[in-house]
CSV table of C-alpha atoms in Angstrom, one decimal:
chain,number,residue,atom,x,y,z
W,14,MET,CA,43.0,-10.0,31.3
W,15,ALA,CA,41.1,-7.2,29.3
W,16,GLU,CA,42.7,-5.3,26.5
W,17,ARG,CA,43.6,-1.9,27.8
W,18,LEU,CA,42.2,0.9,25.6
W,19,ALA,CA,44.9,3.5,26.2
W,20,GLY,CA,44.1,7.1,25.2
W,21,LYS,CA,47.7,8.0,24.4
W,22,ALA,CA,47.8,5.9,21.3
W,23,VAL,CA,44.5,7.5,20.1
W,24,ALA,CA,45.8,11.0,20.8
W,25,ASP,CA,49.1,10.4,19.1
W,26,ALA,CA,47.5,9.1,15.9
W,27,MET,CA,45.1,12.1,15.9
W,28,LYS,CA,48.0,14.5,16.4
W,29,GLU,CA,49.8,13.2,13.4
W,30,GLU,CA,46.7,13.6,11.2
W,31,LEU,CA,45.9,17.1,12.6
W,32,SER,CA,49.4,18.4,12.2
W,33,LYS,CA,49.0,17.7,8.4
W,34,ARG,CA,45.7,19.5,8.4
W,35,VAL,CA,47.1,22.5,10.1
W,36,GLU,CA,50.0,22.6,7.6
W,37,ALA,CA,47.5,22.5,4.7
W,38,ILE,CA,45.5,25.4,6.3
W,39,LYS,CA,48.6,27.5,6.9
W,40,ALA,CA,49.6,27.0,3.3
W,41,LYS,CA,46.3,28.8,2.3
W,42,GLY,CA,47.1,31.7,4.6
W,43,PHE,CA,45.2,30.8,7.8
W,44,THR,CA,46.2,29.6,11.2
W,45,PRO,CA,43.6,27.7,13.4
W,46,LYS,CA,43.4,29.5,16.7
W,47,LEU,CA,41.7,28.5,20.0
W,48,GLY,CA,40.5,31.2,22.4
W,49,ILE,CA,40.5,30.0,26.1
W,50,ILE,CA,38.3,32.0,28.5
W,51,ARG,CA,39.0,31.6,32.1
W,52,VAL,CA,37.5,33.4,35.2
W,53,GLY,CA,39.7,33.1,38.2
W,54,ALA,CA,42.4,30.4,38.6
W,55,ARG,CA,40.9,27.1,39.8
W,56,PRO,CA,43.5,24.3,39.8
W,57,ASP,CA,41.5,22.0,37.6
W,58,ASP,CA,41.0,24.8,35.0
W,59,LEU,CA,44.7,25.6,35.0
W,60,PHE,CA,45.5,21.9,34.6
W,61,TYR,CA,43.2,21.5,31.6
W,62,GLU,CA,44.4,24.8,30.1
W,63,GLY,CA,48.0,23.6,30.4
W,64,GLY,CA,47.2,20.4,28.5
W,65,ALA,CA,45.3,22.3,25.8
W,66,LYS,CA,48.2,24.7,25.2
W,67,LYS,CA,50.7,21.9,25.1
W,68,THR,CA,48.5,20.0,22.6
W,69,CYS,CA,48.1,23.2,20.4
W,70,ASP,CA,51.8,23.7,20.3
W,71,SER,CA,52.4,20.0,19.4
W,72,ILE,CA,50.3,20.3,16.2
W,73,GLY,CA,51.2,23.9,15.2
W,74,MET,CA,47.9,25.5,16.2
W,75,ALA,CA,47.7,29.0,17.8
W,76,TYR,CA,45.9,29.8,21.0
W,77,GLN,CA,45.2,32.9,23.3
W,78,VAL,CA,44.2,32.8,26.9
W,79,PHE,CA,41.7,35.5,28.1
W,80,GLU,CA,41.9,35.6,31.9
W,81,TYR,CA,39.6,37.5,34.1
W,82,PRO,CA,39.4,38.1,37.8
W,83,ALA,CA,37.0,35.9,39.8
W,84,ASP,CA,35.0,39.0,40.9
W,85,ILE,CA,34.4,40.4,37.4
W,86,ASP,CA,30.9,41.8,37.0
W,87,GLN,CA,28.2,40.5,34.6
W,88,ALA,CA,28.2,43.5,32.2
W,89,THR,CA,32.0,43.6,31.8
W,90,PHE,CA,32.3,39.9,31.2
W,91,GLU,CA,29.4,39.9,28.7
W,92,GLN,CA,31.3,42.6,26.7
W,93,ALA,CA,34.5,40.6,26.9
W,94,VAL,CA,32.9,37.3,25.7
W,95,THR,CA,31.1,39.2,22.9
W,96,ALA,CA,34.3,40.8,21.7
W,97,ILE,CA,36.1,37.4,21.7
W,98,GLY,CA,33.3,35.9,19.7
W,99,ALA,CA,33.6,38.7,17.1
W,100,ASN,CA,37.4,38.4,16.8
W,101,LYS,CA,38.0,36.9,13.4
W,102,GLU,CA,41.3,35.4,14.4
W,103,ILE,CA,39.7,33.2,17.0
W,104,ASN,CA,38.2,30.1,15.3
W,105,GLY,CA,37.2,28.1,18.4
W,106,ILE,CA,36.3,29.1,22.0
W,107,LEU,CA,36.7,27.1,25.2
W,108,MET,CA,35.1,28.7,28.3
W,109,PHE,CA,35.8,27.1,31.6
W,110,ALA,CA,32.7,26.3,33.7
W,111,PRO,CA,31.2,26.6,36.1
W,112,LEU,CA,31.6,30.3,36.3
W,113,PRO,CA,31.5,32.1,39.7
W,114,LYS,CA,27.9,32.0,41.2
W,115,HIS,CA,27.4,35.8,40.8
W,116,LEU,CA,27.5,35.5,37.0
W,117,ASP,CA,24.5,34.5,34.9
W,118,GLU,CA,26.3,31.5,33.2
W,119,LYS,CA,23.4,30.5,31.0
W,120,LYS,CA,23.2,34.0,29.4
W,121,ILE,CA,27.0,34.2,29.0
W,122,ARG,CA,27.3,30.7,27.5
W,123,ASN,CA,24.9,31.7,24.7
W,124,LEU,CA,27.0,34.8,23.8
W,125,ILE,CA,29.5,32.4,22.2
W,126,PRO,CA,28.9,32.1,18.4
W,127,VAL,CA,27.7,28.6,17.5
W,128,GLU,CA,30.2,28.3,14.7
W,129,LYS,CA,33.0,28.9,17.3
W,130,ASP,CA,31.5,26.8,20.1
W,131,VAL,CA,33.9,23.8,20.0
W,132,ASP,CA,32.8,22.3,23.3
W,133,CYS,CA,29.0,22.6,23.0
W,134,MET,CA,28.4,25.3,25.5
W,135,THR,CA,25.4,26.9,23.8
W,136,ILE,CA,21.8,25.9,23.2
W,137,GLY,CA,22.4,26.3,19.5
W,138,SER,CA,25.2,23.8,19.5
W,139,ALA,CA,23.2,21.3,21.5
W,140,ALA,CA,20.4,21.6,19.0
W,141,LYS,CA,22.8,20.8,16.1
W,142,VAL,CA,24.1,17.8,18.0
W,143,TYR,CA,20.6,16.5,18.7
W,144,THR,CA,19.4,17.0,15.1
W,145,ASP,CA,22.5,15.4,13.6
W,146,ASP,CA,23.6,18.6,12.0
W,147,PRO,CA,27.3,18.0,11.1
W,148,THR,CA,28.1,21.7,11.5
W,149,GLY,CA,27.6,21.4,15.3
W,150,PHE,CA,30.3,20.5,17.7
W,151,PRO,CA,29.5,17.9,20.4
W,152,PRO,CA,31.2,18.2,23.8
W,153,CYS,CA,34.8,17.1,23.7
W,154,THR,CA,34.5,14.3,26.2
W,155,PRO,CA,31.7,12.3,24.4
W,156,THR,CA,33.6,12.8,21.1
W,157,ALA,CA,36.7,11.4,22.8
W,158,CYS,CA,34.7,8.3,23.7
W,159,MET,CA,33.7,7.8,20.1
W,160,ASP,CA,37.3,8.4,18.8
W,161,ILE,CA,38.6,5.7,21.1
W,162,LEU,CA,35.9,3.3,19.9
W,163,LYS,CA,36.8,4.1,16.3
W,164,TYR,CA,40.6,3.8,16.8
W,165,TYR,CA,40.3,0.4,18.4
W,166,ASN,CA,37.9,-0.8,15.6
W,167,ILE,CA,35.0,-1.6,18.0
W,168,PRO,CA,31.9,-2.2,16.0
W,169,LEU,CA,28.8,-0.2,17.0
W,170,LYS,CA,26.2,-1.0,14.4
W,171,GLY,CA,23.4,-3.0,15.9
W,172,LYS,CA,25.2,-3.3,19.3
W,173,LYS,CA,23.6,-2.8,22.7
W,174,ALA,CA,25.2,0.3,24.2
W,175,VAL,CA,24.3,1.4,27.8
W,176,VAL,CA,25.2,4.9,29.0
W,177,LEU,CA,25.3,5.2,32.7
W,178,GLY,CA,24.6,8.9,33.4
W,179,ARG,CA,22.3,11.4,31.8
W,180,SER,CA,24.2,14.7,32.1
W,181,GLN,CA,24.1,17.3,29.3
W,182,VAL,CA,27.9,17.2,29.2
W,183,VAL,CA,28.5,13.5,28.6
W,184,GLY,CA,25.5,11.1,29.1
W,185,LYS,CA,23.0,12.6,26.7
W,186,PRO,CA,25.4,13.7,23.9
W,187,VAL,CA,27.3,10.4,23.9
W,188,ALA,CA,24.0,8.6,23.5
W,189,MET,CA,23.2,10.8,20.4
W,190,LEU,CA,26.7,10.0,19.0
W,191,LEU,CA,26.2,6.3,19.5
W,192,LEU,CA,22.8,6.5,17.8
W,193,ARG,CA,24.5,8.1,14.8
W,194,GLU,CA,26.6,4.9,14.5
W,195,HIS,CA,23.4,2.8,14.6
W,196,ALA,CA,23.9,1.4,18.1
W,197,THR,CA,20.8,0.5,20.2
W,198,VAL,CA,21.1,2.8,23.2
W,199,THR,CA,19.8,2.7,26.7
W,200,ILE,CA,20.4,5.6,29.1
W,201,CYS,CA,20.5,4.7,32.8
W,202,HIS,CA,20.5,6.8,35.9
W,203,SER,CA,19.9,6.6,39.7
W,204,ARG,CA,16.3,5.6,39.3
W,205,THR,CA,16.8,2.8,36.8
W,206,ASN,CA,15.3,-0.4,38.1
W,207,ASP,CA,17.9,-3.2,38.6
W,208,LEU,CA,20.7,-1.0,37.4
W,209,PRO,CA,23.5,-3.7,37.5
W,210,ALA,CA,21.4,-6.1,35.3
W,211,VAL,CA,20.7,-3.4,32.7
W,212,CYS,CA,24.4,-2.5,32.5
W,213,ALA,CA,25.5,-6.1,32.4
W,214,ASP,CA,23.3,-6.6,29.4
W,215,ALA,CA,25.3,-4.2,27.3
W,216,ASP,CA,27.8,-4.9,24.6
W,217,ILE,CA,29.3,-1.5,25.2
W,218,LEU,CA,29.1,0.2,28.6
W,219,ILE,CA,29.8,4.0,28.9
W,220,ALA,CA,30.2,4.9,32.6
W,221,ALA,CA,29.7,8.6,33.1
W,222,VAL,CA,28.0,9.0,36.4
W,223,GLY,CA,30.6,10.8,38.5
W,224,ARG,CA,30.7,8.3,41.4
W,225,ALA,CA,34.0,6.7,42.3
W,226,LYS,CA,34.2,2.9,41.6
W,227,MET,CA,30.4,2.6,41.3
W,228,VAL,CA,30.5,0.0,38.6
W,229,LYS,CA,31.3,-3.3,40.2
W,230,ALA,CA,31.7,-6.9,39.0
W,231,ASN,CA,27.9,-7.4,38.9
W,232,PHE,CA,27.5,-4.5,36.4
W,233,VAL,CA,29.5,-6.3,33.7
W,234,LYS,CA,29.9,-9.5,31.8
W,235,PRO,CA,32.6,-11.3,29.7
W,236,GLY,CA,33.0,-9.9,26.2
W,237,GLN,CA,32.0,-6.4,27.1
W,238,VAL,CA,33.7,-3.1,26.2
W,239,VAL,CA,33.8,-0.6,29.0
W,240,ILE,CA,34.5,3.1,28.5
W,241,ASP,CA,35.1,4.8,31.8
W,242,VAL,CA,34.6,8.6,31.6
W,243,GLY,CA,34.7,9.2,35.3
W,244,ILE,CA,37.6,11.1,37.1
W,245,ASN,CA,37.2,11.1,40.8
W,246,GLU,CA,39.3,11.2,43.9
W,247,ASP,CA,40.1,7.7,44.8
W,248,PRO,CA,38.5,6.9,48.2
W,249,ASP,CA,41.0,4.1,48.8
W,250,ASN,CA,44.1,6.0,47.8
W,251,PRO,CA,44.3,9.6,48.9
W,252,GLY,CA,45.9,11.9,46.3
W,253,LYS,CA,45.1,9.5,43.5
W,254,TYR,CA,42.3,9.4,41.0
W,255,CYS,CA,40.0,6.7,39.8
W,256,GLY,CA,37.1,6.3,37.4
W,257,ASP,CA,33.4,5.4,37.8
W,258,VAL,CA,34.5,1.8,37.3
W,259,ASP,CA,36.1,-0.3,40.0
W,260,TYR,CA,39.0,-1.3,37.7
W,261,ALA,CA,40.3,-4.0,39.9
W,262,GLU,CA,37.0,-5.8,40.0
W,263,VAL,CA,35.9,-5.2,36.4
W,264,GLU,CA,39.1,-5.6,34.4
W,265,PRO,CA,39.4,-9.4,34.9
W,266,ILE,CA,35.9,-9.9,33.5
W,267,VAL,CA,35.4,-7.7,30.5
W,268,GLU,CA,37.1,-7.9,27.1
W,269,LYS,CA,38.3,-4.3,26.7
W,270,ILE,CA,38.4,-1.3,29.1
W,271,THR,CA,39.8,2.2,29.3
W,272,PRO,CA,42.0,3.0,32.3
W,273,VAL,CA,41.7,6.1,34.6
W,274,PRO,CA,43.8,8.0,34.3
W,275,GLY,CA,45.2,7.5,30.8
W,276,GLY,CA,41.9,6.8,29.0
W,277,VAL,CA,39.2,9.2,27.8
W,278,GLY,CA,40.7,12.2,29.6
W,279,SER,CA,43.9,12.0,27.6
W,280,VAL,CA,42.0,12.3,24.3
W,281,THR,CA,39.8,15.3,25.2
W,282,THR,CA,42.3,18.1,24.5
W,283,ILE,CA,43.2,16.7,21.1
W,284,VAL,CA,39.5,16.6,20.3
W,285,LEU,CA,39.2,20.2,21.3
W,286,CYS,CA,42.0,21.0,18.8
W,287,LYS,CA,40.3,18.8,16.1
W,288,GLN,CA,37.1,20.7,16.4
W,289,THR,CA,38.8,24.1,16.4
W,290,ILE,CA,40.6,23.1,13.1
W,291,GLN,CA,37.3,22.0,11.7
W,292,ALA,CA,35.7,25.3,12.7
W,293,CYS,CA,38.6,27.2,11.0
W,294,GLU,CA,38.1,25.2,7.8
W,295,MET,CA,34.3,25.9,7.8
W,296,GLN,CA,34.7,29.6,8.6
W,297,ASN,CA,37.2,30.1,5.8
W,298,GLY,CA,35.5,28.0,3.1
W,299,LEU,CA,38.2,25.2,3.3
W,300,ALA,CA,35.9,22.4,4.5
């Protein structure tokens, strides 16, 4: 039976540490504040927003939700995002995406100031991540993967890490973060030859492809660590969710594995808060 890498333990430890950092910042006359920008009211956005607000409350951080109708026009929304970016009380900005199709999302994303872009929405933030600039904020989900590996003392230096998926949101940035820790990284995708064999050769497998239960027993080997980033509707259990890994097949084989739900997803909101706190410290000369 594999060791279950539960996200709650990671999040709880981070909350304890971040609560102390927030207290120290408040003692100097500042309060870290997250600005949440939401267009419309999609259920998944509302769910994540609720978790973010709850996490902020738990560590003493402030937040403000900026809600706009789904039919807002480009010019009005650009003005709103620019104004939020210029608001000195807002240290970090989370904007839910994708935006409605009538909006130019690429243009709007890049209106967010890089120093407040705590979920890597802008080209400037991505450039900082890919050039190892510590003032840039990687996306929260890849950062959550790294925080889980760190919490459970999983060595990365010199290890073979395989990333299944090449998205800008998870696959590519998590590869960069693994390289920072001196892992040897392979990025796989749908056109990778003999995909199961490449994945099975890994010491650490990060599954972030967005396909339910794609990773089967032939993708893994004994001794492996598997981080499952996927969150998909479970085709075998309507109304339930599953990861990119077929947990029932893979868990008996590998050494350590994150569950879905209860793994990477449960760490992402605390990472969002951590990066907002860091932004507040940098913006006010406290870092």
